[in-house]
C-alpha cells in the first residue's frame, strides 16, 4: 500500500502512525510537509493528531488552509482514502471535507483515557467493512476539542446516510461517564459521502501493542489497510 | 486604519468556558447572571484602503478563515482614531 502522512508544525502523532503503517504494511509512508504540493499517487493519506499551528484561531483552522490540503482534496476526488485522527479530524472539518464542528469538551477538561467504540451500520467503507460490528474497539482519546457539534438536520442526515462510523459506548460495570467530551449522539467518528474519508477522535496508533495497553487499534488499522488495497 | 472583528458563538452552541466563568462569578457573589458567553476579538490593521474597502476585505477574511460559520457569528466595526 502506498501511503502518506501529513506533517504540520505542531503535529505530534506523526511518528506513531508512521511506525504503525510501516509495521503493518511493511512499507514506510512518505512524509507530506504542509508546504509541499507535489506527491506521487497514494492509496491512503493519514492526517495525524497533534496541535497543528498551536491550535491558534480554532483547532485545525490554519492547517486546513495549508498548501498540502489541495493535494488531499485531489486525492479524495480520485477516490483515495483519507484517515484523519484527532487533530486530523479537526483539520478535515475545517477544510470542509467533513461536516459539522468539533468544539470544547463539555467539562472543559483535556481528556486522555481509553474509550470503548461501537461500530455503526454504515455505507460501504474500507475503514469498517473488515470489522465485525459486535466486536467493540478499545481505543484511547486525548483531546480538548472533540465534542462533535452539528445541527439536528445534519445529525439526522449523518445517521440516515450511514455516515456515523463510531459511537462511544458504555462498558459493562463502567461508570456513566463513557462519552469523554459530550459529543452529540456520542459520535466518535464520521465518514464522507463516499465512505473513503474517515475522521475520528480516538487514536488507533496508540493501541497497536500490548505494551501500550491494547491492540484494538492494530486490528482496526490492519483491517482498514487490507480493504483499502483490496 | 483598524477594523475590529468580534466573534462569538451562535445561540444554542454550548459554551463551557462561559458556563465555568458564570459558576466562578456566582461563587464570588455575583448572582444576577442568567448566562455568560465568551468570544474573541481580532484587530486588523489595514494600510492603503478606504473604510468601505477595508470592511469588505474583513468580511471576506471572516468567511475564508476567521469565523467558523457552523458555530460562530461575527460583527465588524471600524476603529476611528
PDB file of C-alpha atoms in Angstrom, chain A residues 12-216:
ATOM      1  CA  UNK A  12       2.959  15.196  17.302  1.00  0.00           C
ATOM      2  CA  UNK A  13       1.407  11.815  16.496  1.00  0.00           C
ATOM      3  CA  UNK A  14       3.042  11.587  13.056  1.00  0.00           C
ATOM      4  CA  UNK A  15       5.834   9.284  14.207  1.00  0.00           C
ATOM      5  CA  UNK A  16       3.400   6.885  15.899  1.00  0.00           C
ATOM      6  CA  UNK A  17       1.245   6.437  12.792  1.00  0.00           C
ATOM      7  CA  UNK A  18       4.354   6.166  10.589  1.00  0.00           C
ATOM      8  CA  UNK A  19       5.568   3.283  12.813  1.00  0.00           C
ATOM      9  CA  UNK A  20       2.112   1.666  12.636  1.00  0.00           C
ATOM     10  CA  UNK A  21       1.943   1.985   8.829  1.00  0.00           C
ATOM     11  CA  UNK A  22       5.459   0.606   8.423  1.00  0.00           C
ATOM     12  CA  UNK A  23       4.892  -2.325  10.793  1.00  0.00           C
ATOM     13  CA  UNK A  24       1.547  -3.298   9.314  1.00  0.00           C
ATOM     14  CA  UNK A  25       2.163  -2.782   5.590  1.00  0.00           C
ATOM     15  CA  UNK A  26       5.917  -3.401   5.548  1.00  0.00           C
ATOM     16  CA  UNK A  27       6.384  -0.172   3.647  1.00  0.00           C
ATOM     17  CA  UNK A  28       7.189   3.219   5.151  1.00  0.00           C
ATOM     18  CA  UNK A  29       4.752   6.018   4.250  1.00  0.00           C
ATOM     19  CA  UNK A  30       6.004   9.181   2.590  1.00  0.00           C
ATOM     20  CA  UNK A  31       6.098  12.288   4.781  1.00  0.00           C
ATOM     21  CA  UNK A  32       3.999  15.137   3.426  1.00  0.00           C
ATOM     22  CA  UNK A  33       5.232  18.521   4.716  1.00  0.00           C
ATOM     23  CA  UNK A  34       2.391  21.048   4.832  1.00  0.00           C
ATOM     24  CA  UNK A  35       4.068  23.422   2.346  1.00  0.00           C
ATOM     25  CA  UNK A  36       4.686  20.761  -0.281  1.00  0.00           C
ATOM     26  CA  UNK A  37       2.322  20.292  -3.184  1.00  0.00           C
ATOM     27  CA  UNK A  38       3.844  17.591  -5.386  1.00  0.00           C
ATOM     28  CA  UNK A  39       3.307  13.984  -4.312  1.00  0.00           C
ATOM     29  CA  UNK A  40       3.042  10.635  -6.086  1.00  0.00           C
ATOM     30  CA  UNK A  41      -0.390   8.993  -6.271  1.00  0.00           C
ATOM     31  CA  UNK A  42      -1.190   7.285  -2.977  1.00  0.00           C
ATOM     32  CA  UNK A  43      -3.761   4.794  -1.699  1.00  0.00           C
ATOM     33  CA  UNK A  44      -4.085   6.347   1.752  1.00  0.00           C
ATOM     34  CA  UNK A  45      -3.247   9.703   3.329  1.00  0.00           C
ATOM     35  CA  UNK A  46      -3.273   9.945   7.117  1.00  0.00           C
ATOM     36  CA  UNK A  47      -3.622  13.319   8.826  1.00  0.00           C
ATOM     37  CA  UNK A  48      -2.192  12.631  12.288  1.00  0.00           C
ATOM     38  CA  UNK A  49      -3.004  14.070  15.684  1.00  0.00           C
ATOM     39  CA  UNK A  50      -1.260  16.923  17.420  1.00  0.00           C
ATOM     40  CA  UNK A  51      -1.622  20.654  17.821  1.00  0.00           C
ATOM     41  CA  UNK A  52      -1.086  21.969  14.301  1.00  0.00           C
ATOM     42  CA  UNK A  53      -0.130  25.656  14.365  1.00  0.00           C
ATOM     43  CA  UNK A  54      -0.529  25.613  18.147  1.00  0.00           C
ATOM     44  CA  UNK A  55      -4.324  25.282  17.819  1.00  0.00           C
ATOM     45  CA  UNK A  56      -4.306  29.032  17.074  1.00  0.00           C
ATOM     46  CA  UNK A  57      -7.621  30.623  15.997  1.00  0.00           C
ATOM     47  CA  UNK A  58      -9.509  27.271  16.048  1.00  0.00           C
ATOM     48  CA  UNK A  59      -8.123  23.730  16.155  1.00  0.00           C
ATOM     49  CA  UNK A  60      -7.176  22.746  12.616  1.00  0.00           C
ATOM     50  CA  UNK A  61      -8.226  26.090  11.073  1.00  0.00           C
ATOM     51  CA  UNK A  62      -4.775  27.168   9.895  1.00  0.00           C
ATOM     52  CA  UNK A  63      -3.683  23.679   8.824  1.00  0.00           C
ATOM     53  CA  UNK A  64      -6.868  23.372   6.748  1.00  0.00           C
ATOM     54  CA  UNK A  65      -5.685  26.343   4.626  1.00  0.00           C
ATOM     55  CA  UNK A  66      -2.173  24.915   4.037  1.00  0.00           C
ATOM     56  CA  UNK A  67      -0.882  24.134   0.516  1.00  0.00           C
ATOM     57  CA  UNK A  68      -0.915  20.346   1.174  1.00  0.00           C
ATOM     58  CA  UNK A  69      -4.708  20.389   1.572  1.00  0.00           C
ATOM     59  CA  UNK A  70      -5.198  20.982  -2.150  1.00  0.00           C
ATOM     60  CA  UNK A  71      -3.324  17.744  -2.803  1.00  0.00           C
ATOM     61  CA  UNK A  72      -5.510  15.922  -0.275  1.00  0.00           C
ATOM     62  CA  UNK A  73      -8.661  17.211  -1.996  1.00  0.00           C
ATOM     63  CA  UNK A  74      -7.343  15.997  -5.384  1.00  0.00           C
ATOM     64  CA  UNK A  75      -6.515  12.628  -3.809  1.00  0.00           C
ATOM     65  CA  UNK A  76     -10.096  12.385  -2.486  1.00  0.00           C
ATOM     66  CA  UNK A  77     -11.580  13.286  -5.874  1.00  0.00           C
ATOM     67  CA  UNK A  78      -9.549  10.414  -7.371  1.00  0.00           C
ATOM     68  CA  UNK A  79     -11.256   8.099  -4.865  1.00  0.00           C
ATOM     69  CA  UNK A  80      -8.284   7.943  -2.482  1.00  0.00           C
ATOM     70  CA  UNK A  81      -8.745   7.057   1.179  1.00  0.00           C
ATOM     71  CA  UNK A  82      -8.052   9.568   3.970  1.00  0.00           C
ATOM     72  CA  UNK A  83      -7.886   8.928   7.696  1.00  0.00           C
ATOM     73  CA  UNK A  84      -7.928  11.957   9.994  1.00  0.00           C
ATOM     74  CA  UNK A  85      -7.100  11.207  13.610  1.00  0.00           C
ATOM     75  CA  UNK A  86      -7.898  13.699  16.390  1.00  0.00           C
ATOM     76  CA  UNK A  87      -6.357  16.975  15.132  1.00  0.00           C
ATOM     77  CA  UNK A  88      -6.560  15.342  11.691  1.00  0.00           C
ATOM     78  CA  UNK A  89     -10.347  15.041  12.164  1.00  0.00           C
ATOM     79  CA  UNK A  90     -10.482  18.712  13.193  1.00  0.00           C
ATOM     80  CA  UNK A  91      -8.484  19.636  10.061  1.00  0.00           C
ATOM     81  CA  UNK A  92     -10.825  17.622   7.778  1.00  0.00           C
ATOM     82  CA  UNK A  93     -13.798  19.507   9.226  1.00  0.00           C
ATOM     83  CA  UNK A  94     -12.112  22.912   8.984  1.00  0.00           C
ATOM     84  CA  UNK A  95     -11.203  22.142   5.356  1.00  0.00           C
ATOM     85  CA  UNK A  96     -14.868  21.449   4.608  1.00  0.00           C
ATOM     86  CA  UNK A  97     -14.113  17.830   3.688  1.00  0.00           C
ATOM     87  CA  UNK A  98     -16.256  16.503   6.566  1.00  0.00           C
ATOM     88  CA  UNK A  99     -19.287  18.378   8.006  1.00  0.00           C
ATOM     89  CA  UNK A 100     -20.108  19.644  11.497  1.00  0.00           C
ATOM     90  CA  UNK A 101     -17.796  21.105  14.088  1.00  0.00           C
ATOM     91  CA  UNK A 102     -15.594  19.927  16.965  1.00  0.00           C
ATOM     92  CA  UNK A 103     -15.971  22.217  19.969  1.00  0.00           C
ATOM     93  CA  UNK A 104     -14.548  22.346  23.509  1.00  0.00           C
ATOM     94  CA  UNK A 105     -15.105  19.257  25.640  1.00  0.00           C
ATOM     95  CA  UNK A 106     -18.239  19.701  27.715  1.00  0.00           C
ATOM     96  CA  UNK A 107     -16.380  19.559  31.025  1.00  0.00           C
ATOM     97  CA  UNK A 108     -13.554  21.869  29.874  1.00  0.00           C
ATOM     98  CA  UNK A 109     -11.011  19.135  30.549  1.00  0.00           C
ATOM     99  CA  UNK A 110      -8.324  17.796  28.290  1.00  0.00           C
ATOM    100  CA  UNK A 111      -9.345  14.135  28.317  1.00  0.00           C
ATOM    101  CA  UNK A 112      -6.751  11.401  27.905  1.00  0.00           C
ATOM    102  CA  UNK A 113      -8.096   7.909  28.510  1.00  0.00           C
ATOM    103  CA  UNK A 114      -9.378   4.690  26.967  1.00  0.00           C
ATOM    104  CA  UNK A 115     -12.777   4.770  25.288  1.00  0.00           C
ATOM    105  CA  UNK A 116     -14.944   1.896  24.063  1.00  0.00           C
ATOM    106  CA  UNK A 117     -16.176   2.304  20.500  1.00  0.00           C
ATOM    107  CA  UNK A 118     -19.184   0.684  18.875  1.00  0.00           C
ATOM    108  CA  UNK A 119     -19.016   0.231  15.105  1.00  0.00           C
ATOM    109  CA  UNK A 120     -22.144   1.601  13.449  1.00  0.00           C
ATOM    110  CA  UNK A 121     -24.079   0.402  10.424  1.00  0.00           C
ATOM    111  CA  UNK A 122     -22.578   2.494   7.683  1.00  0.00           C
ATOM    112  CA  UNK A 123     -22.340   2.921   3.971  1.00  0.00           C
ATOM    113  CA  UNK A 124     -19.604   0.820   2.382  1.00  0.00           C
ATOM    114  CA  UNK A 125     -16.289   1.999   3.777  1.00  0.00           C
ATOM    115  CA  UNK A 126     -12.835   0.412   3.595  1.00  0.00           C
ATOM    116  CA  UNK A 127     -12.251   1.564   7.176  1.00  0.00           C
ATOM    117  CA  UNK A 128     -15.121  -0.506   8.580  1.00  0.00           C
ATOM    118  CA  UNK A 129     -16.107  -3.292   6.203  1.00  0.00           C
ATOM    119  CA  UNK A 130     -13.419  -5.659   7.532  1.00  0.00           C
ATOM    120  CA  UNK A 131     -14.609  -5.347  11.128  1.00  0.00           C
ATOM    121  CA  UNK A 132     -17.316  -7.263  12.944  1.00  0.00           C
ATOM    122  CA  UNK A 133     -19.943  -4.923  14.403  1.00  0.00           C
ATOM    123  CA  UNK A 134     -20.364  -6.961  17.573  1.00  0.00           C
ATOM    124  CA  UNK A 135     -16.689  -6.524  18.463  1.00  0.00           C
ATOM    125  CA  UNK A 136     -16.197  -3.209  20.199  1.00  0.00           C
ATOM    126  CA  UNK A 137     -12.883  -1.407  19.981  1.00  0.00           C
ATOM    127  CA  UNK A 138     -10.978  -0.141  22.993  1.00  0.00           C
ATOM    128  CA  UNK A 139      -9.018   2.869  21.704  1.00  0.00           C
ATOM    129  CA  UNK A 140      -7.761   5.863  23.699  1.00  0.00           C
ATOM    130  CA  UNK A 141      -8.651   9.530  23.169  1.00  0.00           C
ATOM    131  CA  UNK A 142      -6.503  12.540  24.044  1.00  0.00           C
ATOM    132  CA  UNK A 143      -8.060  15.896  23.243  1.00  0.00           C
ATOM    133  CA  UNK A 144      -9.560  19.153  24.440  1.00  0.00           C
ATOM    134  CA  UNK A 145     -11.848  19.879  21.470  1.00  0.00           C
ATOM    135  CA  UNK A 146     -13.544  16.622  20.485  1.00  0.00           C
ATOM    136  CA  UNK A 147     -17.142  17.461  21.219  1.00  0.00           C
ATOM    137  CA  UNK A 148     -18.855  16.833  17.866  1.00  0.00           C
ATOM    138  CA  UNK A 149     -21.474  19.503  17.314  1.00  0.00           C
ATOM    139  CA  UNK A 150     -23.932  19.739  14.415  1.00  0.00           C
ATOM    140  CA  UNK A 151     -27.465  20.908  13.666  1.00  0.00           C
ATOM    141  CA  UNK A 152     -30.299  18.418  14.223  1.00  0.00           C
ATOM    142  CA  UNK A 153     -30.723  18.323  10.442  1.00  0.00           C
ATOM    143  CA  UNK A 154     -27.105  17.319   9.894  1.00  0.00           C
ATOM    144  CA  UNK A 155     -27.166  14.780  12.739  1.00  0.00           C
ATOM    145  CA  UNK A 156     -30.223  13.106  11.190  1.00  0.00           C
ATOM    146  CA  UNK A 157     -28.651  13.210   7.749  1.00  0.00           C
ATOM    147  CA  UNK A 158     -25.440  11.565   9.014  1.00  0.00           C
ATOM    148  CA  UNK A 159     -27.451   8.851  10.750  1.00  0.00           C
ATOM    149  CA  UNK A 160     -29.806   8.189   7.829  1.00  0.00           C
ATOM    150  CA  UNK A 161     -26.969   8.186   5.290  1.00  0.00           C
ATOM    151  CA  UNK A 162     -24.926   5.694   7.363  1.00  0.00           C
ATOM    152  CA  UNK A 163     -22.072   8.115   7.878  1.00  0.00           C
ATOM    153  CA  UNK A 164     -21.620   7.747  11.634  1.00  0.00           C
ATOM    154  CA  UNK A 165     -18.646   5.389  11.936  1.00  0.00           C
ATOM    155  CA  UNK A 166     -18.149   5.034  15.686  1.00  0.00           C
ATOM    156  CA  UNK A 167     -20.008   5.884  18.862  1.00  0.00           C
ATOM    157  CA  UNK A 168     -18.639   5.908  22.398  1.00  0.00           C
ATOM    158  CA  UNK A 169     -20.447   3.240  24.398  1.00  0.00           C
ATOM    159  CA  UNK A 170     -20.764   2.250  27.993  1.00  0.00           C
ATOM    160  CA  UNK A 171     -18.877  -0.832  29.060  1.00  0.00           C
ATOM    161  CA  UNK A 172     -20.380  -3.351  31.448  1.00  0.00           C
ATOM    162  CA  UNK A 173     -19.811  -2.101  35.010  1.00  0.00           C
ATOM    163  CA  UNK A 174     -18.355   1.121  33.661  1.00  0.00           C
ATOM    164  CA  UNK A 175     -19.474   4.457  35.041  1.00  0.00           C
ATOM    165  CA  UNK A 176     -21.927   6.662  33.174  1.00  0.00           C
ATOM    166  CA  UNK A 177     -19.110   8.933  32.014  1.00  0.00           C
ATOM    167  CA  UNK A 178     -18.449   6.900  28.880  1.00  0.00           C
ATOM    168  CA  UNK A 179     -18.687   9.826  26.467  1.00  0.00           C
ATOM    169  CA  UNK A 180     -15.375  11.655  27.043  1.00  0.00           C
ATOM    170  CA  UNK A 181     -16.308  15.016  25.543  1.00  0.00           C
ATOM    171  CA  UNK A 182     -20.094  15.435  25.443  1.00  0.00           C
ATOM    172  CA  UNK A 183     -20.326  14.921  21.680  1.00  0.00           C
ATOM    173  CA  UNK A 184     -23.800  14.868  20.107  1.00  0.00           C
ATOM    174  CA  UNK A 185     -25.287  11.351  19.951  1.00  0.00           C
ATOM    175  CA  UNK A 186     -21.978  10.020  21.391  1.00  0.00           C
ATOM    176  CA  UNK A 187     -20.354  10.391  17.963  1.00  0.00           C
ATOM    177  CA  UNK A 188     -16.635   9.489  17.893  1.00  0.00           C
ATOM    178  CA  UNK A 189     -16.058   9.421  14.131  1.00  0.00           C
ATOM    179  CA  UNK A 190     -17.812  10.167  10.831  1.00  0.00           C
ATOM    180  CA  UNK A 191     -17.420   9.266   7.161  1.00  0.00           C
ATOM    181  CA  UNK A 192     -17.534  11.224   3.915  1.00  0.00           C
ATOM    182  CA  UNK A 193     -20.392  10.620   1.473  1.00  0.00           C
ATOM    183  CA  UNK A 194     -18.352   8.029  -0.441  1.00  0.00           C
ATOM    184  CA  UNK A 195     -17.173   6.313   2.762  1.00  0.00           C
ATOM    185  CA  UNK A 196     -13.495   6.719   1.867  1.00  0.00           C
ATOM    186  CA  UNK A 197     -12.692   9.583   4.244  1.00  0.00           C
ATOM    187  CA  UNK A 198     -12.876   8.859   7.967  1.00  0.00           C
ATOM    188  CA  UNK A 199     -12.408  11.405  10.738  1.00  0.00           C
ATOM    189  CA  UNK A 200     -12.152  10.060  14.285  1.00  0.00           C
ATOM    190  CA  UNK A 201     -11.162  11.483  17.653  1.00  0.00           C
ATOM    191  CA  UNK A 202      -9.710   8.242  19.163  1.00  0.00           C
ATOM    192  CA  UNK A 203      -6.074   7.348  18.394  1.00  0.00           C
ATOM    193  CA  UNK A 204      -5.752   3.837  16.884  1.00  0.00           C
ATOM    194  CA  UNK A 205      -1.962   4.309  16.582  1.00  0.00           C
ATOM    195  CA  UNK A 206      -1.828   4.410  20.380  1.00  0.00           C
ATOM    196  CA  UNK A 207      -3.270   0.899  20.682  1.00  0.00           C
ATOM    197  CA  UNK A 208      -1.018  -1.218  18.465  1.00  0.00           C
ATOM    198  CA  UNK A 209       0.973  -3.130  21.061  1.00  0.00           C
ATOM    199  CA  UNK A 210       0.123  -4.720  24.397  1.00  0.00           C
ATOM    200  CA  UNK A 211       2.839  -2.565  25.936  1.00  0.00           C
ATOM    201  CA  UNK A 212       0.617   0.412  25.037  1.00  0.00           C
ATOM    202  CA  UNK A 213      -2.293  -1.209  26.875  1.00  0.00           C
ATOM    203  CA  UNK A 214      -4.106  -2.837  23.955  1.00  0.00           C
ATOM    204  CA  UNK A 215      -4.106  -3.878  20.314  1.00  0.00           C
ATOM    205  CA  UNK A 216      -7.574  -2.873  19.099  1.00  0.00           C
TER     206      UNK A 216
END
